[in-house]
Amino acid sequence: MKKKITFLLAISMALLTITPAIGASAADNVKGNLFNENMIESINTIYPSLNEVDYYNASNTSSDSLEEKKCISKTLLIGRFDTSDAAGPKFAWSNTTIKANFVGTGISVNLKSSGDNWFNVIVDGVVQKPINVTSTTLCPIVLVSGLEKGKHTIELVKRTEASVGEAQFLGFQVSDGELLNPQKPSSKRILFIGDSITCGYGNEGTNPNESFTTKNENASFSYGALTAKLLGADPMTICWSGKGVLRNYGGSTTDVMPELYNQVLPSNKNLIWNPKKWVPQVVIVNLCTNDYSVGIPDKTTFTAAYSKFIDNIRSEYPKADIYCAIGPMLSGENLYSARDYISGIVTLKESSRDKKVHFIEFPQQDSSNGLGEDWHPSVKTHELMANQLAEKIKTDLGWKDYNRN
């Protein structure tokens, strides 16, 4: 009985907190191409404690740790998080974002990292100097100080990809103030699935002959994140350098992207993402460059694997517009083949009455726009890709620029 009462009290407190963040007006704004279930599921995004971790249960908890859990609950989490650890949510995928509103003169963060991870810090919409967090980084980490006391916003964005390592968010600490209720999530959602291009591999590098460095990978300046910004959408980015649909860079067929795609943390194959928790209206699949790294793949085998992956995505998101993309690193016979294979798959889907599968080709990168590490697209090329993709989505779905409703 005591356990039941504690649980009911925790839920009641959590629901009281939700009211100002999700209000009736937010649900009323869901219309047109937007799914009604989005605002319902957004409760899970802002308050994962309701379903997985009870951050408000004060039993057997010190006052300090309880305060940290309340701080974590006052954040907007965008991306895939493992919330099974009461200390704080864990995450790994590129462009995973933590947002909060606060009043005060500065803010710090407590983070754990298993690798050489980099994060963008955005205060009041302005990008600050990025922070580097490794397994030996001391916390708390000051994100910004010396602000005029008042209301501010903070965004913490994972620049580096999942292969670099996982991170765990242990809460913000505000100087001379406190966290406020979090902003509501966007009613627009885009899921990006890809390889190094989608990760923003080497996009801040300036020498194509230089190999990968973590400091020059910036997922928040990749075409996916930039597209989402142009459209006022929340992105979820599932990408891993070197991965393909049928085979990876170098020809390996182990852990191709369709096998990694549904994992919350890529290091844990038993922790599977529930697609009902976050329902996108748009899915971008930008894969195949690595399938061509050892030559043109067999058409029948490749198209079967690619088509199966699209069918899997369709089964999870029956109402979504799915875009099958190629470019901008392929050229010559590889490009002609990829265009033929993937546009053909789209045509077959359309002929089977799935009119919401589309083909999009990003032009080959132009060296005059710069080249990143290992000949990957520069930030400028990513911007051009984002403009092209955003225009296509606006045309197909009727979305507008910078409109979050």
CSV table of C-alpha atoms in Angstrom, one decimal, residues 131-281:
chain,number,residue,atom,x,y,z
A,131,ILE,CA,32.8,22.1,-25.2
A,132,ASN,CA,34.8,18.9,-25.3
A,133,VAL,CA,33.8,16.2,-22.8
A,134,THR,CA,35.8,13.0,-22.2
A,135,SER,CA,35.9,10.3,-19.5
A,136,THR,CA,38.2,12.5,-17.4
A,137,THR,CA,36.4,15.8,-17.7
A,138,LEU,CA,35.6,17.4,-14.4
A,139,CYS,CA,32.1,18.6,-13.6
A,140,PRO,CA,30.2,20.9,-13.4
A,141,ILE,CA,31.2,22.4,-16.8
A,142,VAL,CA,30.5,26.1,-17.1
A,143,LEU,CA,28.5,26.7,-20.3
A,144,VAL,CA,28.0,30.5,-20.0
A,145,SER,CA,28.4,33.1,-17.2
A,146,GLY,CA,28.1,36.8,-16.8
A,147,LEU,CA,24.6,37.1,-18.3
A,148,GLU,CA,22.3,39.8,-17.4
A,149,LYS,CA,19.9,38.4,-14.9
A,150,GLY,CA,16.7,37.5,-16.6
A,151,LYS,CA,15.1,34.7,-18.7
A,152,HIS,CA,17.4,32.8,-21.0
A,153,THR,CA,17.4,29.6,-23.1
A,154,ILE,CA,20.1,26.9,-23.3
A,155,GLU,CA,20.6,24.2,-25.9
A,156,LEU,CA,23.2,21.5,-25.6
A,157,VAL,CA,23.7,19.6,-28.9
A,158,LYS,CA,25.9,16.5,-29.4
A,159,ARG,CA,28.1,17.2,-32.3
A,160,THR,CA,29.9,13.9,-32.5
A,161,GLU,CA,28.5,10.6,-33.7
A,162,ALA,CA,27.5,7.5,-31.9
A,163,SER,CA,30.8,5.7,-32.7
A,164,VAL,CA,32.7,8.3,-30.6
A,165,GLY,CA,30.9,7.2,-27.4
A,166,GLU,CA,27.9,7.6,-25.2
A,167,ALA,CA,27.1,10.5,-22.8
A,168,GLN,CA,24.9,10.8,-19.8
A,169,PHE,CA,23.1,14.0,-18.8
A,170,LEU,CA,23.2,14.6,-15.0
A,171,GLY,CA,21.5,18.0,-14.9
A,172,PHE,CA,22.0,21.7,-15.2
A,173,GLN,CA,23.1,24.1,-12.5
A,174,VAL,CA,21.9,27.7,-12.7
A,175,SER,CA,23.9,30.6,-11.2
A,176,ASP,CA,21.8,33.2,-9.3
A,177,GLY,CA,18.5,31.7,-10.4
A,178,GLU,CA,16.6,28.5,-11.4
A,179,LEU,CA,15.3,26.4,-14.2
A,180,LEU,CA,11.9,27.3,-15.6
A,181,ASN,CA,9.3,25.1,-17.2
A,182,PRO,CA,10.7,23.8,-20.5
A,183,GLN,CA,9.5,24.9,-23.9
A,184,LYS,CA,7.1,22.7,-25.8
A,185,PRO,CA,8.4,20.5,-28.6
A,186,SER,CA,7.7,21.3,-32.2
A,187,SER,CA,4.7,19.6,-33.7
A,188,LYS,CA,6.9,19.0,-36.8
A,189,ARG,CA,9.3,16.0,-36.6
A,190,ILE,CA,11.8,14.8,-39.1
A,191,LEU,CA,13.8,11.5,-38.8
A,192,PHE,CA,17.2,11.4,-40.6
A,193,ILE,CA,18.9,8.1,-41.2
A,194,GLY,CA,22.3,8.0,-42.8
A,195,ASP,CA,26.0,7.6,-42.8
A,196,SER,CA,29.0,10.0,-42.4
A,197,ILE,CA,27.3,12.6,-44.6
A,198,THR,CA,24.4,12.8,-42.2
A,199,CYS,CA,26.7,12.8,-39.2
A,200,GLY,CA,28.5,15.9,-40.5
A,201,TYR,CA,31.8,14.0,-40.7
A,202,GLY,CA,34.7,16.4,-41.1
A,203,ASN,CA,32.4,19.3,-42.2
A,204,GLU,CA,34.3,21.9,-40.2
A,205,GLY,CA,37.6,20.7,-41.5
A,206,THR,CA,39.4,22.6,-44.3
A,207,ASN,CA,41.8,20.0,-45.7
A,208,PRO,CA,40.3,17.0,-47.6
A,209,ASN,CA,43.6,15.2,-47.1
A,210,GLU,CA,43.2,15.2,-43.3
A,211,SER,CA,41.6,12.2,-41.6
A,212,PHE,CA,38.7,12.3,-39.2
A,213,THR,CA,39.0,14.4,-36.0
A,214,THR,CA,36.2,14.6,-33.5
A,215,LYS,CA,36.5,18.4,-33.1
A,216,ASN,CA,35.7,19.0,-36.8
A,217,GLU,CA,32.5,16.9,-36.8
A,218,ASN,CA,29.5,19.1,-36.2
A,219,ALA,CA,26.2,17.3,-36.6
A,220,SER,CA,24.3,20.4,-35.8
A,221,PHE,CA,25.7,22.0,-39.0
A,222,SER,CA,24.9,18.9,-41.1
A,223,TYR,CA,22.2,19.1,-43.8
A,224,GLY,CA,19.7,17.3,-41.5
A,225,ALA,CA,19.9,19.6,-38.6
A,226,LEU,CA,20.0,22.7,-40.9
A,227,THR,CA,16.9,21.4,-42.7
A,228,ALA,CA,15.1,21.0,-39.4
A,229,LYS,CA,16.0,24.6,-38.4
A,230,LEU,CA,14.7,26.0,-41.7
A,231,LEU,CA,11.4,24.3,-41.1
A,232,GLY,CA,11.1,24.8,-37.3
A,233,ALA,CA,11.1,21.0,-36.8
A,234,ASP,CA,12.6,18.7,-34.2
A,235,PRO,CA,15.1,16.3,-35.7
A,236,MET,CA,16.0,12.8,-34.7
A,237,THR,CA,19.3,11.8,-36.3
A,238,ILE,CA,20.3,8.1,-36.6
A,239,CYS,CA,23.6,7.9,-38.4
A,240,TRP,CA,27.0,6.2,-38.3
A,241,SER,CA,30.0,6.8,-40.5
A,242,GLY,CA,30.9,4.0,-42.9
A,243,LYS,CA,27.5,2.3,-42.7
A,244,GLY,CA,25.5,1.1,-45.7
A,245,VAL,CA,22.3,-0.7,-46.5
A,246,LEU,CA,23.7,-3.9,-47.8
A,247,ARG,CA,27.4,-3.5,-47.0
A,248,ASN,CA,29.5,-1.0,-45.1
A,249,TYR,CA,32.6,0.9,-46.2
A,250,GLY,CA,35.2,-1.7,-47.2
A,251,GLY,CA,32.6,-4.4,-47.9
A,252,SER,CA,31.7,-5.6,-44.4
A,253,THR,CA,28.1,-6.9,-44.0
A,254,THR,CA,28.1,-6.8,-40.2
A,255,ASP,CA,26.1,-4.2,-38.4
A,256,VAL,CA,24.8,-2.4,-41.4
A,257,MET,CA,22.4,0.5,-40.8
A,258,PRO,CA,19.2,-1.5,-41.0
A,259,GLU,CA,20.5,-3.6,-38.1
A,260,LEU,CA,21.5,-0.6,-36.0
A,261,TYR,CA,18.6,1.6,-36.8
A,262,ASN,CA,16.2,0.6,-34.0
A,263,GLN,CA,18.7,0.8,-31.1
A,264,VAL,CA,18.5,3.4,-28.4
A,265,LEU,CA,22.2,3.1,-27.7
A,266,PRO,CA,24.2,1.5,-30.4
A,267,SER,CA,26.4,-0.3,-27.8
A,268,ASN,CA,23.3,-2.1,-26.4
A,269,LYS,CA,21.6,-4.4,-29.0
A,270,ASN,CA,19.0,-5.4,-26.4
A,271,LEU,CA,17.7,-1.8,-25.9
A,272,ILE,CA,15.3,-1.3,-28.8
A,273,TRP,CA,13.6,2.0,-29.6
A,274,ASN,CA,9.8,2.2,-29.4
A,275,PRO,CA,8.7,4.0,-32.6
A,276,LYS,CA,5.4,5.0,-31.0
A,277,LYS,CA,7.2,7.3,-28.6
A,278,TRP,CA,8.2,9.8,-31.3
A,279,VAL,CA,6.2,9.8,-34.6
A,280,PRO,CA,7.8,11.8,-37.5
A,281,GLN,CA,5.9,13.2,-40.4
